[in-house]
Structures are given as structure tokens and as C-alpha cells.
Coordinates of C-alpha atoms and ligand atoms in Angstrom, one line a residue:
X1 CA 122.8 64.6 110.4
X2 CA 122.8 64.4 106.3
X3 CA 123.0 67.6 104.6
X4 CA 121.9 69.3 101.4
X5 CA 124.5 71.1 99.4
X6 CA 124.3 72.7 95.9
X7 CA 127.4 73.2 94.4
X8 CA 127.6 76.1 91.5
X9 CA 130.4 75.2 89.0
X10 CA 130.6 71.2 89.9
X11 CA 132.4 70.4 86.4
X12 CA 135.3 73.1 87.1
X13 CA 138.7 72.1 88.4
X14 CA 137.5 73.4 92.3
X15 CA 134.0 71.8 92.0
X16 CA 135.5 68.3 91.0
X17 CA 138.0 68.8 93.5
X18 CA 135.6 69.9 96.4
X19 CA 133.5 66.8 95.5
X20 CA 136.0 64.1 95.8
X21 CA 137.6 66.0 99.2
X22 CA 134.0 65.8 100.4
X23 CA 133.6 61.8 99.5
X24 CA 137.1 61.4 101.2
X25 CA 136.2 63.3 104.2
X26 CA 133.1 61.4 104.7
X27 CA 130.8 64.2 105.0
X28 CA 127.4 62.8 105.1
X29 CA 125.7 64.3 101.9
X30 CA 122.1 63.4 101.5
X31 CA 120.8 65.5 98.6
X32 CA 123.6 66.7 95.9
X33 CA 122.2 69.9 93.6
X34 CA 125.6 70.2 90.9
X35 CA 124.9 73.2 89.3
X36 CA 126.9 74.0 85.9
X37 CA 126.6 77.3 83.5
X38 CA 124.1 75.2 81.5
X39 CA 122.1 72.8 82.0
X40 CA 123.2 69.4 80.5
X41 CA 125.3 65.9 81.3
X42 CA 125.5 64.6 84.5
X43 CA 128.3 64.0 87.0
X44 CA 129.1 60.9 89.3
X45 CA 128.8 61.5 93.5
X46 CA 129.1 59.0 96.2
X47 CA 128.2 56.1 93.3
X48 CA 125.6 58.1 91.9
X49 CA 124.9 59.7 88.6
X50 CA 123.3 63.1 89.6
X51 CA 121.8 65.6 86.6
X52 CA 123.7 69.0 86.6
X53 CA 121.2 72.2 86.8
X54 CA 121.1 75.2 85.4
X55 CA 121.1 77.4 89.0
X56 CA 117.4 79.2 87.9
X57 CA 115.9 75.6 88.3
X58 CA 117.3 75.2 92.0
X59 CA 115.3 76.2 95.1
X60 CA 117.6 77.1 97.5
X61 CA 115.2 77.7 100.2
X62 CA 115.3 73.8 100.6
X63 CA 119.4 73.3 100.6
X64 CA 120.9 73.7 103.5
X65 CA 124.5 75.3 101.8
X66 CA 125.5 76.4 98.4
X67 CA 129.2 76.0 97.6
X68 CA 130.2 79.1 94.7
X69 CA 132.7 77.6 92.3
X70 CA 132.2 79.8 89.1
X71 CA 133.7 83.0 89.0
X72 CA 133.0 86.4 90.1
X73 CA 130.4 86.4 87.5
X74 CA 128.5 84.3 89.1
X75 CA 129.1 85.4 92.6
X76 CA 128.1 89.0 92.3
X77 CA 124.6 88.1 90.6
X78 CA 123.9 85.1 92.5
X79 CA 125.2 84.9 96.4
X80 CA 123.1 87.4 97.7
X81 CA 120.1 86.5 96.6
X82 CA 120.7 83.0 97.4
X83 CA 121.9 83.8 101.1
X84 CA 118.5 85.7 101.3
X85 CA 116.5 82.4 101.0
X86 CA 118.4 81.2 104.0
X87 CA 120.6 78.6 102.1
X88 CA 124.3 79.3 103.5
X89 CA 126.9 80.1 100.8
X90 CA 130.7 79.6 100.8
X91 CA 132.3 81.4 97.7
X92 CA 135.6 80.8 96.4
X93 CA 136.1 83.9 94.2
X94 CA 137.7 87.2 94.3
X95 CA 134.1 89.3 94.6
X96 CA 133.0 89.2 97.8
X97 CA 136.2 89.3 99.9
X98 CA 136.8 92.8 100.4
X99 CA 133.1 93.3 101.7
X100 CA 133.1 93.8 105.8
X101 CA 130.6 91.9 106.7
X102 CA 131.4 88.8 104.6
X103 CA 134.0 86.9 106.8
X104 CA 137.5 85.6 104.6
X105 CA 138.3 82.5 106.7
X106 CA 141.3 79.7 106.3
X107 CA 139.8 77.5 109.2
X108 CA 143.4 76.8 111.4
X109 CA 143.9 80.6 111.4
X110 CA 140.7 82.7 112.2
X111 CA 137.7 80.2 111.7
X112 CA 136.0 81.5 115.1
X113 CA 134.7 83.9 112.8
X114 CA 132.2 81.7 111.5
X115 CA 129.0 81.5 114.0
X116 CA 125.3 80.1 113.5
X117 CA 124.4 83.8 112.3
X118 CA 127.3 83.7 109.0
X119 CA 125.1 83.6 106.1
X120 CA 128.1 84.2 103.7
X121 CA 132.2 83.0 103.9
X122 CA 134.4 84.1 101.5
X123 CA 136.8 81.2 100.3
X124 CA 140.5 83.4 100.4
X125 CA 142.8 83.4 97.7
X126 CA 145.1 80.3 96.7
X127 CA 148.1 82.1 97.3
X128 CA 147.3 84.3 100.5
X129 CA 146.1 81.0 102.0
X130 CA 149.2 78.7 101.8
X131 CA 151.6 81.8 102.7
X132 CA 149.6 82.9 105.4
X133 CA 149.4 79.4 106.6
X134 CA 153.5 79.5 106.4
X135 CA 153.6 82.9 108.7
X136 CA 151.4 82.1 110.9
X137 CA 153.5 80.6 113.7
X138 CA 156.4 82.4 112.8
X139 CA 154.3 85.9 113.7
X140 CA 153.3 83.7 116.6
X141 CA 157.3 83.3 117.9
X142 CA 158.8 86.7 116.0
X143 CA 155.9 88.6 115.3
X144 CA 156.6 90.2 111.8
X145 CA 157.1 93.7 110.2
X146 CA 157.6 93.0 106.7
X147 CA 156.9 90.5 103.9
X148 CA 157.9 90.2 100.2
X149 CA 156.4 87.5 98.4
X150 CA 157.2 86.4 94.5
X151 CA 155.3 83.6 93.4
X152 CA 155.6 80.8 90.6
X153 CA 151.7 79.8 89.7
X154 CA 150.3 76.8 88.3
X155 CA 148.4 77.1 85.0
X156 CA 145.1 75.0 87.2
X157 CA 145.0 78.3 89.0
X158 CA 143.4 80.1 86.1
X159 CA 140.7 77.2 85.5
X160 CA 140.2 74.5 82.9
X161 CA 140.2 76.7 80.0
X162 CA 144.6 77.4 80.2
X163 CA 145.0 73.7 82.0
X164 CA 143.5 72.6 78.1
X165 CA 145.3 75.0 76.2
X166 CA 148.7 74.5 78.0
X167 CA 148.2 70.5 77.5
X168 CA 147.8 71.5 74.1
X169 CA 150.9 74.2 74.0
X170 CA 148.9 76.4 72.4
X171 CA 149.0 79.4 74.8
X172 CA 151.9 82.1 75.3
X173 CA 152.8 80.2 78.6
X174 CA 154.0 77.3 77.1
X175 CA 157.9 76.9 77.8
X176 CA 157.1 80.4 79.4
X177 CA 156.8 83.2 82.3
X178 CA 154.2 85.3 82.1
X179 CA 155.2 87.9 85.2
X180 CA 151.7 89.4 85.3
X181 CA 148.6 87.4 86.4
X182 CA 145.4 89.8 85.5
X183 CA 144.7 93.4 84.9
X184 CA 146.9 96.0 86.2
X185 CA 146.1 99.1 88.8
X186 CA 146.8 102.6 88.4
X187 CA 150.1 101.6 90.6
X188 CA 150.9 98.9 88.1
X189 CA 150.4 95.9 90.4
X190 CA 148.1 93.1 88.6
X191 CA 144.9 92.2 90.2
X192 CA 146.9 88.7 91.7
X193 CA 149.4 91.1 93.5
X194 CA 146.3 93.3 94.8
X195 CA 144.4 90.1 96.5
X196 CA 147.6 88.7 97.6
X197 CA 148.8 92.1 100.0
X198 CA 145.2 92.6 100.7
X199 CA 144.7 89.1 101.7
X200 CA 147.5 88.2 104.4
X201 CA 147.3 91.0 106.2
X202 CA 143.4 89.9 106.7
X203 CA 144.3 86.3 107.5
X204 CA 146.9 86.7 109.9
X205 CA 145.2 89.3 112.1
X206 CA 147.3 92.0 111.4
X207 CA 145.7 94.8 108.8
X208 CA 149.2 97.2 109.3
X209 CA 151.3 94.6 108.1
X210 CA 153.4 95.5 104.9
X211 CA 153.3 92.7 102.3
X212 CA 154.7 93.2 98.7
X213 CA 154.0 90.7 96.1
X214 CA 154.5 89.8 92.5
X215 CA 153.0 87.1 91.0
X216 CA 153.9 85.7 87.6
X217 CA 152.2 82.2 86.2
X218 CA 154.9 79.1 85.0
X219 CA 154.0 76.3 82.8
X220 CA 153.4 73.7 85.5
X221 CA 150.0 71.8 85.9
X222 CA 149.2 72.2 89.0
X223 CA 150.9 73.7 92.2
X224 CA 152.0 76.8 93.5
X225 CA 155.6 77.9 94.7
X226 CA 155.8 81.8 96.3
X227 CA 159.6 82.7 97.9
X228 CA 159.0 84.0 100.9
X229 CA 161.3 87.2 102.3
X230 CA 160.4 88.6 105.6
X231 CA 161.6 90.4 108.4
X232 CA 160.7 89.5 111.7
X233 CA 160.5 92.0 114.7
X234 CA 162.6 89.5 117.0
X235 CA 166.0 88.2 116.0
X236 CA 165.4 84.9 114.2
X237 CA 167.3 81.6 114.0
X238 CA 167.0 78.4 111.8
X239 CA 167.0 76.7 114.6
X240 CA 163.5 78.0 115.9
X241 CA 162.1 78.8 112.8
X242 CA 162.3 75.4 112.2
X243 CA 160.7 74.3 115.3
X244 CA 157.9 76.4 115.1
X245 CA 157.2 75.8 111.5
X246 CA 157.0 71.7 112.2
X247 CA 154.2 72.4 114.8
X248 CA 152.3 74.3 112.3
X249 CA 148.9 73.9 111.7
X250 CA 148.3 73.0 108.3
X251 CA 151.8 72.5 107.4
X252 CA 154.5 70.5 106.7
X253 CA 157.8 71.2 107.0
X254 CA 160.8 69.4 104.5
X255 CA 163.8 69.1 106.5
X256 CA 167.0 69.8 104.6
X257 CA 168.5 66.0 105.1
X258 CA 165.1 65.3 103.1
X259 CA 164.6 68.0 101.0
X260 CA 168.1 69.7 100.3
X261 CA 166.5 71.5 97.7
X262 CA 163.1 72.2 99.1
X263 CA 159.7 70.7 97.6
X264 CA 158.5 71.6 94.6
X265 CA 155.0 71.5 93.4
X266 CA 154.9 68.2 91.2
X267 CA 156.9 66.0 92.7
X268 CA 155.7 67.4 96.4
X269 CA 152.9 69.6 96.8
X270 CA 150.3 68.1 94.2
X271 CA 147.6 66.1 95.6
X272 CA 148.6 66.9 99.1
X273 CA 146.6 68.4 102.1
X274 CA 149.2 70.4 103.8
X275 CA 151.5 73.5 103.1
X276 CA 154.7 72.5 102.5
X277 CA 157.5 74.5 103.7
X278 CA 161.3 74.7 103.0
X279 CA 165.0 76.0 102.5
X280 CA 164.6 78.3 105.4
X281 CA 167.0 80.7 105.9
X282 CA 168.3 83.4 108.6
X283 CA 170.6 86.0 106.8
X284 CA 173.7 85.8 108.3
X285 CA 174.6 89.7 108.4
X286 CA 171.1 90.4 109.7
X287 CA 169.4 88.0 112.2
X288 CA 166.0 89.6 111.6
X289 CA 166.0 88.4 107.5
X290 CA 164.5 85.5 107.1
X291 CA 163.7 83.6 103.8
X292 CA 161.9 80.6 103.0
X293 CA 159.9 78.3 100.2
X294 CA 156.7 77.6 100.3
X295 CA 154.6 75.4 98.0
X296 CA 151.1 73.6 98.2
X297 CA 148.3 72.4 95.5
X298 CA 146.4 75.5 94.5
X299 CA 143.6 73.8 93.6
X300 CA 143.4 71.7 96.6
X301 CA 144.8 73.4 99.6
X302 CA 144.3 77.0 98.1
X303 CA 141.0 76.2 97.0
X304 CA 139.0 72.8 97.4
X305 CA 139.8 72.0 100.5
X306 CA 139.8 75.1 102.1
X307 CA 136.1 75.9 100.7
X308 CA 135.3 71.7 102.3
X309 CA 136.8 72.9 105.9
X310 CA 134.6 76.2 106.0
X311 CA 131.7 73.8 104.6
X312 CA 132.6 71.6 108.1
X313 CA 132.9 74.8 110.3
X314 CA 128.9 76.0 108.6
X315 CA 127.5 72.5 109.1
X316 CA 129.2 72.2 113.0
X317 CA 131.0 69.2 112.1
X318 CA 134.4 68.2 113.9
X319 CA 135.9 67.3 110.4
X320 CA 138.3 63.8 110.2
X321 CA 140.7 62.9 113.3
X322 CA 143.8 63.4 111.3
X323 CA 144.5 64.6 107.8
X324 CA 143.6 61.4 105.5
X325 CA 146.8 62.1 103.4
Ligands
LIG1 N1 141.8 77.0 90.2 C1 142.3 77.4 91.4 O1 143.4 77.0 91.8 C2 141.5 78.4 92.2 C3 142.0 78.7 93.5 C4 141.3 79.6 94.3 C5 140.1 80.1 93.9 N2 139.6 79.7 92.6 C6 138.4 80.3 92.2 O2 137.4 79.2 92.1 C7 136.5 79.5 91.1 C8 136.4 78.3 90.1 O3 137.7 78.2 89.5 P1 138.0 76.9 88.6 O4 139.5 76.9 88.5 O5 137.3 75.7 89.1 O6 137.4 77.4 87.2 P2 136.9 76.4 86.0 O7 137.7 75.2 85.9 O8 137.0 77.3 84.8 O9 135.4 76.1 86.3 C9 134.4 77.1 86.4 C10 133.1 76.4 86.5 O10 132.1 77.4 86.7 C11 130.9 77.0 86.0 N3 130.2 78.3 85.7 C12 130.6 79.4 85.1 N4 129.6 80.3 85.1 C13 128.6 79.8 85.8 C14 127.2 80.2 86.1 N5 126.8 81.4 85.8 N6 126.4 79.4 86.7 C15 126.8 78.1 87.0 N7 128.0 77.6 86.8 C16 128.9 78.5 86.1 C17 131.4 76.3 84.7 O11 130.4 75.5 84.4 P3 130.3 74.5 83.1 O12 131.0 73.3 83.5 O13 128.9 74.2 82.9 O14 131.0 75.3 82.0 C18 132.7 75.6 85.2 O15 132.4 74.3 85.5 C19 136.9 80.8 90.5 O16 136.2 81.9 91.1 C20 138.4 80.9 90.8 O17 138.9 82.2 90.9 C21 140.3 78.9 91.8

């Protein structure tokens, strides 16, 4: 059956992305509302040229879901009230995911929390989604007690706005680290770090578990590369982590005869559907240490995609046989 979907920030880097995942995907679209922070130019869909709204011209009452793509801004003024004319919504920012009764869903891991009755989804953070994608099935074999996470993040993953100015060197990141992505806590962990331990623990089922993070942006386009150090409750081995990480869902695992050096974001991860996981290591004087690499396109997988699966699980619909990548 053909569906109506609005989607609020079409023109951003997640809007564009969700648009072409959805063309790809083959979801059957029949009525397109892009919705921008003014109204003016158009935007192309399925071979169309479609008019981009400004979201006080849209009734909602007539679309079946709106997809949020603009910021916490827009999220805390508008989901509620458009949830309240029936229309579905799916947001991809930080300001509804702490709420209780707003489910934070990565479909493989926990999307039986989406029934007929969700009127909101919460789209999870890039980072908590490709590392909780990576932990998943080791919790499943070793269960796990403790995680540390440092992360190397992609300028996409702060929008357009430091994509341009990086393109342009014209930002402190250029030929930079900047180890602190948004504004601190009293504790002195940035608001990145704050989502980030808050997140996996909600993914993976397991609101005790321990994660530390920090999170620092590189100059790289697009990608996202976190080094993972965990300890697992049973004794590990490379041997079974491996095995258990190539049946993932959702991921893909670089063997070492391929990827000696484990995949990076350019040259691997952009563009791609999956996690991609490497340099896995036990810690020889401790079999309980493990460490690993894990990378995947923020924008796509931590993001876009993501935000088109829970779009699949709200509409009922299977989603493609296999991954079309
Ligand atoms: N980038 C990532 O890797 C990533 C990953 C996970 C989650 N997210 C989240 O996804 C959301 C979008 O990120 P992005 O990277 O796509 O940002 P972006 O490239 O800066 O795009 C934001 C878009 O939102 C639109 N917008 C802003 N305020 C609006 C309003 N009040 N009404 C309607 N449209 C409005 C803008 O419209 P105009 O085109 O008209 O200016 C723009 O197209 C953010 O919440 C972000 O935190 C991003």
C-alpha cells in the first residue's frame, strides 16, 4: 500500500540521505511533503520535482508518518503536536530520547518495541548505534561488564554547516582534533560522551552496564571510527569473537588476511549499509580484555538508514530480501 510521508529537514545531510535509502529500498511513496526551515526551492524524488514547505503549511492529519531531520529545535516544538494529529513521527535528534515513553530503537536489536499503538520512535545516536551493533552478539556469547569507548568523528556528523566550512578549511578542525564534541556537564563529559553511555546501555538491554566514552571530531568527511575496550564476563578468544561477530546482524566483519589494518571510514565504511568491524583482540595476560575497531557511515548507518528501517517497522513492511549494498 503507498504511503504519505513528510520529511522535516529534506535539504540536510540525513534528509538527502533518507530520501535516496528510501528510492533504493523501493518503498512505495505516494505523496512526498519535504519540509525545510523556510519555505523555498524544490527538491527531486522518485523523478519528480516536489516544492519544499515551510512545516506551518503541512496538515499532518492527512500524512501517514513524519520523518524529524532538523535538530532538537525543531523536535521539541514540533513532534508532539504533530504525533497528536495521528501522523506517526520518527526523530533523529538528541531531544526526545531520554523520555520513557518514547521508544530508542536500532531495528536488529530491540525493534519489537515498535507496535501499532507507537506514536513516537526516537532515531538513537550515530555512535551508540554502530557500537551497540558491534556488542551485541558478543554480550550474546560473553555477556559483558565493562565498556570504554574513544571515538574519531566525521565532520558530516555535525551537519552541512562544518561539512562546508571544513571543505573550505576554514574551521579550527582543519588538519585538527578537537577532543570535545558539545557542551560539557558538571562532571566534565561533553554532551557526545553523555548520549553515548546513556545510549548503549538502552540499546543492548542492559541499563547497569558501565560504558565510558570520549568523543573527539577528526577532519574526515564522512565516517565514524570509535576503539572499542571491553571486558567480557566469560573468558574470550579471537577465535570466537570472531565467529560471532561474522554472524552479526548488521555487521560486517574485516578479516585480518583482508584488512590487516582494519577498515577505516573512507576507503571502507562510507556509503556502506553495515557496521564494519576489525583488529579484534584478546589481551594475552587477561582473557577477559578484549579490544576491537569499529567503523560505519554516520550519516547513513548511524543515521539515514536507521531512521528508513524504523520508517519500515511503522509502516509494517518486511524491508528488502538482502542488504542492496
Ligand atoms: N549528521 C549525522 O551524522 C547525524 C547522525 C545522527 C543524528 N543526526 C541528527 O539528525 C538531524 C539532522 O542532522 P543533519 O546532519 O542532516 O543536519 P543539517 O545538514 O544541518 O540539516 C538540517 C536540516 O534541518 C532543516 N531545519 C532546521 N530547522 C528547521 C525547522 N524549524 N523546520 C524545518 N526544517 C528545519 C534545515 O532546513 P533548510 O535546508 O531549509 O535550511 C536543514 O535542511 C540532527 O538532529 C542531528 O543531530 C545527524
Amino acid at each position: 500500500m503507498p504511503h504519505t510521508l513528510a520529511l522535516i529537514g529534506a535539504r540536510g545531510l540525513v534528509g538527502t540521505s533518507v530520501l535516496s535509502i528510501i528510492e533504493e529500498r523501493g518503498i512505495a511513496i505516494e505523496r512526498l511533503v519535504p519540509v525545510g526551515a523556510t519555505r523555498s526551492g524544490s527538491l527531486s524524488f522518485c523523478g519528480k520535482e516536489i516544492a519544499v514547505q515551510d512545516i506551518g503549511d503541512v496538515d499532518f492529519a492527512s500524512i501517514d508518518v513524519a520523518m524529524l531531520c532538523a535538530g532538537r529545535g525543531a523536535a521539541l516544538e514540533h513532534a508532539e503536536a504533530i504525533a497528536a494529529t495521528g501522523c506517526r513521527v520518527i526523530d533523529s535528534s538528541s531531544a526526545l530520547r531520554t523520555r520513557e515513553s518514547i521508544p530508542l530503537v536500532v531495528p536488529e536489536l530491540n525493534g519489537d518495541l515498535i507496535t501499532d499503538t507507537t506514536r513516537i520512535v526516537s532515531n538513537p545516536n550515530c555512535v551508540a548505534i554502530q557500537v551497540a551493533l558491534a556488542l551485541a552478539p558478543i554480550r550474546d556469547a560473553f555477556e559483558i561488564d565493562r565498556v570504554d569507548v574513544t571515538t574519531w568523528q566525521a565532520a558530516s556528523g555535525a551537519g552541512t554547516e562544518l561539512l562546508d566550512r571544513l571543505e573550505r578549511q576554514d574551521t579550527p578542525l582543519a588538519a585538527n582534533v578537537i577532543p570535545c564534541i558539545g557542551d560539557l556537564d558538571e562532571h566534565g563529559r561533553s554532551g557526545e560522551e553523555v548520549k553515548i553511555e546513556r545510549e548503549i546501555p538502552t540499546l543492548l538491554g542492559r541499563p547497569d552496564l558501565m560504558v565510558a566514552a570520549t568523543a573527539t571530531r577528526v577532519p574526515v568527511r564522512n565516517g565514524h571510527g570509535a576503539a572499542v575496550h571491553l571486558r567480557t564476563r566469560e573468558p574470550a578468544s579471537v577465535q570466537r569473537l570472531q565467529e560471532v561477530l561474522r554472524s552479526g546482524a548488521g555487521l560486517r566483519f574485516c578479516e585480518p588476511t583482508t584488512h590487516p589494518e582494519g577498515p577505516s571510514p573512507r576507503i571502507d565504511a562510507d556509503g556502506i549499509d553495515d557496521v564494519l568491524v576489525g583488529r579484534v583482540r584478546v589481551d594475552p595476560r587477561d582473557s577477559r580484555d578484549v579490544r576491537m575497531w569499529v567503523t560505519a557511515d554516520n550519516l547513513r548507518r548511524g543515521a539515514a538508514l536507521n531512521a528508513v528501517m524504523i520508517l519500515e517497522k511503522v509502516l509494517g513492511l518486511a524491508g528488502p530480501a538482502s542488504d542492496p549494498r
